[in-house]
């Protein structure tokens, strides 16, 4: 007898329908799986056989053929265990086909017939809504994740026996409704009030948060660069429902969404080590998987010790910083991952990490060579360069507490609301993402400000890209000030955040260029 059950597999962050066709025919006992399965799928025959028997059901002693269609799409993972078992039971008449006609099933089976969670259930639920598949049978641990998608009847399954009773109409299981709206999550309680001093750096980070700009902090070890970076997310606006679903989809595909949690409640903050590989940071692998830049989608990517990352990894950041997405091409196929993140990076002024120039054992050429490992095209894509000097002891011990994140966030939200009005009807949301045409339209300069900008471009040798990004920073500063037009003072402040443009680029062999 032949039975067919719908399931789904992941291609990048999108799901695709898989038809599991099960044929049980007379012949020597065997269990064959075809349709380009990976090793985890091929091994499912042992899990399925044990689960059916331990659920108190009869496993057929016949020739069983399982086809995963379409056959030219590679299938991986254990999510096909439950639909395969249901297909076998349907083919032998133990499950009625009625409720399976438009259903979609995913889940891993344990040997005792329990149903274990799988990754990627959120994009599967979105796919089920697009295709009109309902009900959606998922492991109970994934139910809240799938329940955030409206228009899909999500049925939580605990055991194989429970799934059989539901499909036969012997048991009714109410659909799960997950959280529809992400809440405000203060994370670990990180607050800018904990940071004493560094008024210039906090002002720069406020501008970065208001306009979605990338920022690089340079200073000796222990001056507070990491402390400042970890508090950037606390002044960003809360995730919208659309942003939360997009970010949670990526985390679901990566298997990082906590069990029982429907949506991310806070903007992601990712901080990979400087030994991270290109595939780990950008994305990749034999079967393309999202990297750290995609896990930081709609959040913050913090790269500490930026010059210590390999040059290949750093240069691979250039295209995602510009396009907000990354295309990973492999022999098995290609996948596009969103990567709309805000880069916050930190660097020491020299390789040894000396505490000050007065005690630095590095020569001036060594200091220049160290920071010159950051190429000019990469620095062009970083809007603000902040100097983080050592904090005097008196200010550290007796200085007043800093301004709270709530107060800074209030100003950021006002600036973001101005940008929302400015870009209404377009895909742009923040000043940092303005196109060249939008930059010319929304960033006109008075004559005095234009002369100041022209002088800075000439003296610093700024590229056209850096020129446009400087204009966007000036637009953000004007938004924070509540000004309708960019003034000379806004351009002047934006120019002072381009300090690293004064450092020579590295020449052949890593030597500073003249």
PDB file of C-alpha atoms in Angstrom, residues 50-302:
ATOM      1  CA  UNK A  50      12.177   1.226  17.477  1.00  0.00           C
ATOM      2  CA  UNK A  51       9.731   4.104  18.064  1.00  0.00           C
ATOM      3  CA  UNK A  52       6.823   2.316  16.367  1.00  0.00           C
ATOM      4  CA  UNK A  53       7.405  -0.879  18.319  1.00  0.00           C
ATOM      5  CA  UNK A  54       7.921   0.907  21.653  1.00  0.00           C
ATOM      6  CA  UNK A  55       4.699   2.848  21.073  1.00  0.00           C
ATOM      7  CA  UNK A  56       2.872  -0.491  21.135  1.00  0.00           C
ATOM      8  CA  UNK A  57       2.162  -0.440  17.395  1.00  0.00           C
ATOM      9  CA  UNK A  58       2.918  -3.055  14.775  1.00  0.00           C
ATOM     10  CA  UNK A  59       5.908  -2.514  12.506  1.00  0.00           C
ATOM     11  CA  UNK A  60       5.407  -4.257   9.127  1.00  0.00           C
ATOM     12  CA  UNK A  61       7.711  -7.150   8.336  1.00  0.00           C
ATOM     13  CA  UNK A  62       7.708  -6.344   4.622  1.00  0.00           C
ATOM     14  CA  UNK A  63       9.669  -4.458   2.012  1.00  0.00           C
ATOM     15  CA  UNK A  64       9.475  -0.741   2.927  1.00  0.00           C
ATOM     16  CA  UNK A  65      10.571   1.948   0.465  1.00  0.00           C
ATOM     17  CA  UNK A  66      10.611   5.603   1.546  1.00  0.00           C
ATOM     18  CA  UNK A  67      11.021   8.207  -1.201  1.00  0.00           C
ATOM     19  CA  UNK A  68      11.765  11.843  -0.317  1.00  0.00           C
ATOM     20  CA  UNK A  69      10.544  13.959  -3.227  1.00  0.00           C
ATOM     21  CA  UNK A  70      11.709  15.981  -5.048  1.00  0.00           C
ATOM     22  CA  UNK A  71      14.677  13.681  -5.465  1.00  0.00           C
ATOM     23  CA  UNK A  72      17.123  16.367  -6.651  1.00  0.00           C
ATOM     24  CA  UNK A  73      16.922  18.376  -3.394  1.00  0.00           C
ATOM     25  CA  UNK A  74      19.277  17.262  -0.644  1.00  0.00           C
ATOM     26  CA  UNK A  75      17.583  16.348   2.645  1.00  0.00           C
ATOM     27  CA  UNK A  76      19.345  16.547   5.979  1.00  0.00           C
ATOM     28  CA  UNK A  77      18.547  16.281   9.655  1.00  0.00           C
ATOM     29  CA  UNK A  78      16.204  14.220  11.790  1.00  0.00           C
ATOM     30  CA  UNK A  79      12.999  16.224  11.150  1.00  0.00           C
ATOM     31  CA  UNK A  80      11.717  13.491   8.802  1.00  0.00           C
ATOM     32  CA  UNK A  81      11.476  10.835  11.544  1.00  0.00           C
ATOM     33  CA  UNK A  82       7.904  11.608  12.621  1.00  0.00           C
ATOM     34  CA  UNK A  83       6.431  12.001   9.108  1.00  0.00           C
ATOM     35  CA  UNK A  84       8.179   8.786   8.007  1.00  0.00           C
ATOM     36  CA  UNK A  85       6.702   6.844  10.913  1.00  0.00           C
ATOM     37  CA  UNK A  86       3.256   8.310  10.204  1.00  0.00           C
ATOM     38  CA  UNK A  87       3.636   7.366   6.533  1.00  0.00           C
ATOM     39  CA  UNK A  88       4.441   3.756   7.413  1.00  0.00           C
ATOM     40  CA  UNK A  89       1.501   3.536   9.800  1.00  0.00           C
ATOM     41  CA  UNK A  90      -0.781   5.106   7.192  1.00  0.00           C
ATOM     42  CA  UNK A  91       0.418   2.656   4.526  1.00  0.00           C
ATOM     43  CA  UNK A  92      -0.404  -0.270   6.824  1.00  0.00           C
ATOM     44  CA  UNK A  93      -3.845   1.105   7.678  1.00  0.00           C
ATOM     45  CA  UNK A  94      -3.161   2.071  11.301  1.00  0.00           C
ATOM     46  CA  UNK A  95      -3.700   5.798  10.531  1.00  0.00           C
ATOM     47  CA  UNK A  96      -6.631   7.202   8.579  1.00  0.00           C
ATOM     48  CA  UNK A  97      -5.555   9.495   5.711  1.00  0.00           C
ATOM     49  CA  UNK A  98      -8.272  12.141   6.292  1.00  0.00           C
ATOM     50  CA  UNK A  99      -6.386  14.672   8.438  1.00  0.00           C
ATOM     51  CA  UNK A 100      -3.172  14.099   6.509  1.00  0.00           C
ATOM     52  CA  UNK A 101      -4.518  15.490   3.235  1.00  0.00           C
ATOM     53  CA  UNK A 102      -3.382  19.108   3.938  1.00  0.00           C
ATOM     54  CA  UNK A 103      -1.224  18.510   7.007  1.00  0.00           C
ATOM     55  CA  UNK A 104       2.515  19.156   7.305  1.00  0.00           C
ATOM     56  CA  UNK A 105       4.584  17.167   9.820  1.00  0.00           C
ATOM     57  CA  UNK A 106       8.088  17.623  11.269  1.00  0.00           C
ATOM     58  CA  UNK A 107       9.778  16.071  14.294  1.00  0.00           C
ATOM     59  CA  UNK A 108      12.561  13.781  15.484  1.00  0.00           C
ATOM     60  CA  UNK A 109      11.736  10.502  17.202  1.00  0.00           C
ATOM     61  CA  UNK A 110      13.453   9.028  20.215  1.00  0.00           C
ATOM     62  CA  UNK A 111      13.603   5.263  20.676  1.00  0.00           C
ATOM     63  CA  UNK A 112      10.834   5.384  23.304  1.00  0.00           C
ATOM     64  CA  UNK A 113       8.487   7.067  20.737  1.00  0.00           C
ATOM     65  CA  UNK A 114       8.891  10.539  22.208  1.00  0.00           C
ATOM     66  CA  UNK A 115       9.030  13.496  19.801  1.00  0.00           C
ATOM     67  CA  UNK A 116      12.118  15.689  20.098  1.00  0.00           C
ATOM     68  CA  UNK A 117      12.516  19.298  18.920  1.00  0.00           C
ATOM     69  CA  UNK A 118      14.153  20.151  15.603  1.00  0.00           C
ATOM     70  CA  UNK A 119      15.653  23.339  14.219  1.00  0.00           C
ATOM     71  CA  UNK A 120      14.013  25.579  11.641  1.00  0.00           C
ATOM     72  CA  UNK A 121      10.377  25.207  12.722  1.00  0.00           C
ATOM     73  CA  UNK A 122       9.639  28.950  12.392  1.00  0.00           C
ATOM     74  CA  UNK A 123      10.469  29.119   8.642  1.00  0.00           C
ATOM     75  CA  UNK A 124       8.511  25.862   8.227  1.00  0.00           C
ATOM     76  CA  UNK A 125       5.472  27.513   9.827  1.00  0.00           C
ATOM     77  CA  UNK A 126       5.842  30.543   7.541  1.00  0.00           C
ATOM     78  CA  UNK A 127       6.034  28.175   4.559  1.00  0.00           C
ATOM     79  CA  UNK A 128       2.929  26.304   5.738  1.00  0.00           C
ATOM     80  CA  UNK A 129       0.988  29.577   5.864  1.00  0.00           C
ATOM     81  CA  UNK A 130       2.101  30.556   2.355  1.00  0.00           C
ATOM     82  CA  UNK A 131       1.140  27.176   0.920  1.00  0.00           C
ATOM     83  CA  UNK A 132      -2.076  26.806   2.910  1.00  0.00           C
ATOM     84  CA  UNK A 133      -1.012  23.650   4.763  1.00  0.00           C
ATOM     85  CA  UNK A 134      -2.873  22.996   8.013  1.00  0.00           C
ATOM     86  CA  UNK A 135      -2.664  21.498  10.560  1.00  0.00           C
ATOM     87  CA  UNK A 136       1.063  21.725  11.285  1.00  0.00           C
ATOM     88  CA  UNK A 137       2.246  18.933  13.567  1.00  0.00           C
ATOM     89  CA  UNK A 138       5.417  19.914  15.460  1.00  0.00           C
ATOM     90  CA  UNK A 139       7.249  18.752  18.611  1.00  0.00           C
ATOM     91  CA  UNK A 140       5.782  20.294  21.733  1.00  0.00           C
ATOM     92  CA  UNK A 141       9.098  22.067  22.436  1.00  0.00           C
ATOM     93  CA  UNK A 142       8.788  23.886  19.079  1.00  0.00           C
ATOM     94  CA  UNK A 143       5.106  24.760  19.435  1.00  0.00           C
ATOM     95  CA  UNK A 144       5.580  28.297  20.813  1.00  0.00           C
ATOM     96  CA  UNK A 145       8.034  29.018  18.006  1.00  0.00           C
ATOM     97  CA  UNK A 146       5.583  27.950  15.306  1.00  0.00           C
ATOM     98  CA  UNK A 147       2.623  29.530  17.090  1.00  0.00           C
ATOM     99  CA  UNK A 148       3.779  33.083  16.387  1.00  0.00           C
ATOM    100  CA  UNK A 149       2.664  32.641  12.758  1.00  0.00           C
ATOM    101  CA  UNK A 150      -0.966  33.604  12.239  1.00  0.00           C
ATOM    102  CA  UNK A 151      -3.163  31.488  10.007  1.00  0.00           C
ATOM    103  CA  UNK A 152      -1.587  28.128  10.857  1.00  0.00           C
ATOM    104  CA  UNK A 153      -3.148  25.555  13.182  1.00  0.00           C
ATOM    105  CA  UNK A 154      -0.137  24.398  15.194  1.00  0.00           C
ATOM    106  CA  UNK A 155      -0.631  21.025  16.900  1.00  0.00           C
ATOM    107  CA  UNK A 156       1.962  20.192  19.602  1.00  0.00           C
ATOM    108  CA  UNK A 157       2.938  16.514  19.609  1.00  0.00           C
ATOM    109  CA  UNK A 158       4.590  14.822  22.575  1.00  0.00           C
ATOM    110  CA  UNK A 159       4.698  11.180  21.470  1.00  0.00           C
ATOM    111  CA  UNK A 160       4.140   9.141  18.337  1.00  0.00           C
ATOM    112  CA  UNK A 161       1.133   7.476  19.969  1.00  0.00           C
ATOM    113  CA  UNK A 162      -0.395  10.916  20.569  1.00  0.00           C
ATOM    114  CA  UNK A 163       0.082  11.805  16.894  1.00  0.00           C
ATOM    115  CA  UNK A 164      -1.638   8.571  15.831  1.00  0.00           C
ATOM    116  CA  UNK A 165      -4.637   9.248  18.082  1.00  0.00           C
ATOM    117  CA  UNK A 166      -4.948  12.829  16.820  1.00  0.00           C
ATOM    118  CA  UNK A 167      -4.784  11.870  13.143  1.00  0.00           C
ATOM    119  CA  UNK A 168      -7.381   9.128  13.692  1.00  0.00           C
ATOM    120  CA  UNK A 169      -9.719  11.554  15.437  1.00  0.00           C
ATOM    121  CA  UNK A 170      -9.464   9.664  18.730  1.00  0.00           C
ATOM    122  CA  UNK A 171      -7.952  12.623  20.577  1.00  0.00           C
ATOM    123  CA  UNK A 172      -8.411  16.347  20.129  1.00  0.00           C
ATOM    124  CA  UNK A 173      -5.369  18.566  20.692  1.00  0.00           C
ATOM    125  CA  UNK A 174      -5.947  22.303  20.874  1.00  0.00           C
ATOM    126  CA  UNK A 175      -3.760  24.477  18.645  1.00  0.00           C
ATOM    127  CA  UNK A 176      -1.021  26.532  20.252  1.00  0.00           C
ATOM    128  CA  UNK A 177      -1.037  30.325  20.124  1.00  0.00           C
ATOM    129  CA  UNK A 178       2.422  31.799  20.659  1.00  0.00           C
ATOM    130  CA  UNK A 179       3.450  35.326  21.583  1.00  0.00           C
ATOM    131  CA  UNK A 180       2.434  37.711  18.806  1.00  0.00           C
ATOM    132  CA  UNK A 181       4.320  40.774  20.032  1.00  0.00           C
ATOM    133  CA  UNK A 182       7.928  40.846  21.260  1.00  0.00           C
ATOM    134  CA  UNK A 183       8.343  42.535  24.618  1.00  0.00           C
ATOM    135  CA  UNK A 184      11.077  44.734  25.927  1.00  0.00           C
ATOM    136  CA  UNK A 185      13.940  42.660  27.326  1.00  0.00           C
ATOM    137  CA  UNK A 186      16.572  44.499  29.323  1.00  0.00           C
ATOM    138  CA  UNK A 187      18.915  41.545  28.982  1.00  0.00           C
ATOM    139  CA  UNK A 188      21.464  41.495  31.790  1.00  0.00           C
ATOM    140  CA  UNK A 189      20.541  44.955  33.017  1.00  0.00           C
ATOM    141  CA  UNK A 190      23.414  46.635  31.169  1.00  0.00           C
ATOM    142  CA  UNK A 191      23.071  50.411  31.406  1.00  0.00           C
ATOM    143  CA  UNK A 192      25.144  53.398  30.324  1.00  0.00           C
ATOM    144  CA  UNK A 193      24.720  54.737  33.873  1.00  0.00           C
ATOM    145  CA  UNK A 194      27.470  52.278  34.857  1.00  0.00           C
ATOM    146  CA  UNK A 195      29.971  54.046  32.575  1.00  0.00           C
ATOM    147  CA  UNK A 196      31.790  56.971  34.171  1.00  0.00           C
ATOM    148  CA  UNK A 197      33.374  59.583  31.959  1.00  0.00           C
ATOM    149  CA  UNK A 198      33.873  59.012  28.233  1.00  0.00           C
ATOM    150  CA  UNK A 199      31.310  61.671  27.318  1.00  0.00           C
ATOM    151  CA  UNK A 200      32.735  61.908  23.790  1.00  0.00           C
ATOM    152  CA  UNK A 201      32.429  58.136  23.242  1.00  0.00           C
ATOM    153  CA  UNK A 202      28.889  57.993  24.615  1.00  0.00           C
ATOM    154  CA  UNK A 203      27.896  60.852  22.340  1.00  0.00           C
ATOM    155  CA  UNK A 204      29.317  58.977  19.354  1.00  0.00           C
ATOM    156  CA  UNK A 205      27.490  55.781  20.304  1.00  0.00           C
ATOM    157  CA  UNK A 206      24.248  57.723  20.695  1.00  0.00           C
ATOM    158  CA  UNK A 207      24.673  59.054  17.157  1.00  0.00           C
ATOM    159  CA  UNK A 208      25.451  55.529  15.946  1.00  0.00           C
ATOM    160  CA  UNK A 209      22.303  54.148  17.596  1.00  0.00           C
ATOM    161  CA  UNK A 210      20.116  56.977  16.294  1.00  0.00           C
ATOM    162  CA  UNK A 211      21.158  56.524  12.667  1.00  0.00           C
ATOM    163  CA  UNK A 212      22.140  52.846  12.556  1.00  0.00           C
ATOM    164  CA  UNK A 213      25.788  53.745  11.869  1.00  0.00           C
ATOM    165  CA  UNK A 214      28.808  51.461  12.174  1.00  0.00           C
ATOM    166  CA  UNK A 215      31.393  52.515  14.753  1.00  0.00           C
ATOM    167  CA  UNK A 216      34.998  51.678  15.638  1.00  0.00           C
ATOM    168  CA  UNK A 217      36.501  52.484  19.058  1.00  0.00           C
ATOM    169  CA  UNK A 218      40.278  52.751  19.407  1.00  0.00           C
ATOM    170  CA  UNK A 219      41.994  52.927  22.775  1.00  0.00           C
ATOM    171  CA  UNK A 220      44.378  51.148  25.170  1.00  0.00           C
ATOM    172  CA  UNK A 221      43.259  47.955  26.946  1.00  0.00           C
ATOM    173  CA  UNK A 222      41.007  48.434  29.954  1.00  0.00           C
ATOM    174  CA  UNK A 223      39.660  51.855  29.002  1.00  0.00           C
ATOM    175  CA  UNK A 224      36.065  50.643  28.652  1.00  0.00           C
ATOM    176  CA  UNK A 225      35.656  49.819  24.953  1.00  0.00           C
ATOM    177  CA  UNK A 226      33.960  46.478  25.587  1.00  0.00           C
ATOM    178  CA  UNK A 227      31.881  47.937  28.411  1.00  0.00           C
ATOM    179  CA  UNK A 228      30.609  50.657  26.093  1.00  0.00           C
ATOM    180  CA  UNK A 229      29.948  48.256  23.218  1.00  0.00           C
ATOM    181  CA  UNK A 230      27.872  45.873  25.319  1.00  0.00           C
ATOM    182  CA  UNK A 231      25.536  48.725  26.232  1.00  0.00           C
ATOM    183  CA  UNK A 232      24.765  49.861  22.699  1.00  0.00           C
ATOM    184  CA  UNK A 233      21.831  47.461  22.407  1.00  0.00           C
ATOM    185  CA  UNK A 234      20.266  49.006  25.532  1.00  0.00           C
ATOM    186  CA  UNK A 235      19.645  52.304  23.702  1.00  0.00           C
ATOM    187  CA  UNK A 236      18.320  50.822  20.469  1.00  0.00           C
ATOM    188  CA  UNK A 237      14.560  50.816  19.773  1.00  0.00           C
ATOM    189  CA  UNK A 238      12.700  47.611  20.689  1.00  0.00           C
ATOM    190  CA  UNK A 239      12.211  45.026  17.973  1.00  0.00           C
ATOM    191  CA  UNK A 240       9.108  45.422  15.854  1.00  0.00           C
ATOM    192  CA  UNK A 241       7.045  42.299  15.176  1.00  0.00           C
ATOM    193  CA  UNK A 242       8.384  42.068  11.615  1.00  0.00           C
ATOM    194  CA  UNK A 243      11.999  42.442  12.794  1.00  0.00           C
ATOM    195  CA  UNK A 244      11.485  39.891  15.566  1.00  0.00           C
ATOM    196  CA  UNK A 245      10.129  37.308  13.118  1.00  0.00           C
ATOM    197  CA  UNK A 246      13.005  37.895  10.674  1.00  0.00           C
ATOM    198  CA  UNK A 247      15.678  37.613  13.373  1.00  0.00           C
ATOM    199  CA  UNK A 248      13.989  34.658  15.077  1.00  0.00           C
ATOM    200  CA  UNK A 249      13.793  32.813  11.737  1.00  0.00           C
ATOM    201  CA  UNK A 250      17.576  32.938  11.402  1.00  0.00           C
ATOM    202  CA  UNK A 251      18.083  31.787  14.985  1.00  0.00           C
ATOM    203  CA  UNK A 252      15.597  28.977  14.404  1.00  0.00           C
ATOM    204  CA  UNK A 253      17.488  27.789  11.319  1.00  0.00           C
ATOM    205  CA  UNK A 254      20.731  27.854  13.322  1.00  0.00           C
ATOM    206  CA  UNK A 255      19.090  25.916  16.168  1.00  0.00           C
ATOM    207  CA  UNK A 256      19.757  28.706  18.684  1.00  0.00           C
ATOM    208  CA  UNK A 257      16.207  29.744  19.519  1.00  0.00           C
ATOM    209  CA  UNK A 258      15.622  28.663  23.157  1.00  0.00           C
ATOM    210  CA  UNK A 259      13.045  25.844  23.544  1.00  0.00           C
ATOM    211  CA  UNK A 260       9.611  27.145  24.391  1.00  0.00           C
ATOM    212  CA  UNK A 261      10.411  30.684  23.206  1.00  0.00           C
ATOM    213  CA  UNK A 262       8.357  31.990  20.314  1.00  0.00           C
ATOM    214  CA  UNK A 263      10.288  35.120  19.333  1.00  0.00           C
ATOM    215  CA  UNK A 264      13.459  36.923  20.273  1.00  0.00           C
ATOM    216  CA  UNK A 265      12.539  39.613  22.778  1.00  0.00           C
ATOM    217  CA  UNK A 266      15.708  41.696  22.503  1.00  0.00           C
ATOM    218  CA  UNK A 267      17.910  42.786  19.644  1.00  0.00           C
ATOM    219  CA  UNK A 268      20.660  40.214  19.054  1.00  0.00           C
ATOM    220  CA  UNK A 269      24.144  40.981  20.329  1.00  0.00           C
ATOM    221  CA  UNK A 270      26.850  38.747  18.862  1.00  0.00           C
ATOM    222  CA  UNK A 271      30.500  38.896  19.855  1.00  0.00           C
ATOM    223  CA  UNK A 272      32.601  36.274  18.019  1.00  0.00           C
ATOM    224  CA  UNK A 273      36.247  35.725  18.953  1.00  0.00           C
ATOM    225  CA  UNK A 274      38.905  37.142  16.650  1.00  0.00           C
ATOM    226  CA  UNK A 275      39.929  33.574  15.674  1.00  0.00           C
ATOM    227  CA  UNK A 276      36.539  33.063  13.983  1.00  0.00           C
ATOM    228  CA  UNK A 277      36.755  31.574  10.497  1.00  0.00           C
ATOM    229  CA  UNK A 278      35.288  33.159   7.403  1.00  0.00           C
ATOM    230  CA  UNK A 279      32.484  30.568   7.322  1.00  0.00           C
ATOM    231  CA  UNK A 280      31.762  31.115  11.010  1.00  0.00           C
ATOM    232  CA  UNK A 281      31.504  34.892  10.645  1.00  0.00           C
ATOM    233  CA  UNK A 282      30.032  35.295   7.166  1.00  0.00           C
ATOM    234  CA  UNK A 283      28.235  31.970   6.794  1.00  0.00           C
ATOM    235  CA  UNK A 284      28.972  28.827   4.830  1.00  0.00           C
ATOM    236  CA  UNK A 285      29.760  25.170   5.341  1.00  0.00           C
ATOM    237  CA  UNK A 286      29.136  22.174   3.112  1.00  0.00           C
ATOM    238  CA  UNK A 287      25.429  22.946   3.365  1.00  0.00           C
ATOM    239  CA  UNK A 288      25.203  26.762   3.707  1.00  0.00           C
ATOM    240  CA  UNK A 289      24.397  27.905   7.249  1.00  0.00           C
ATOM    241  CA  UNK A 290      24.037  31.445   8.609  1.00  0.00           C
ATOM    242  CA  UNK A 291      27.117  33.021  10.176  1.00  0.00           C
ATOM    243  CA  UNK A 292      27.529  35.540  12.983  1.00  0.00           C
ATOM    244  CA  UNK A 293      26.649  38.503  10.773  1.00  0.00           C
ATOM    245  CA  UNK A 294      23.258  36.936  10.025  1.00  0.00           C
ATOM    246  CA  UNK A 295      22.685  35.934  13.652  1.00  0.00           C
ATOM    247  CA  UNK A 296      23.188  39.647  14.420  1.00  0.00           C
ATOM    248  CA  UNK A 297      20.443  40.618  11.924  1.00  0.00           C
ATOM    249  CA  UNK A 298      18.530  43.649  13.305  1.00  0.00           C
ATOM    250  CA  UNK A 299      21.022  43.750  16.166  1.00  0.00           C
ATOM    251  CA  UNK A 300      24.642  44.463  17.035  1.00  0.00           C
ATOM    252  CA  UNK A 301      27.766  42.633  15.864  1.00  0.00           C
ATOM    253  CA  UNK A 302      30.669  43.415  18.205  1.00  0.00           C
TER     254      UNK A 302
END
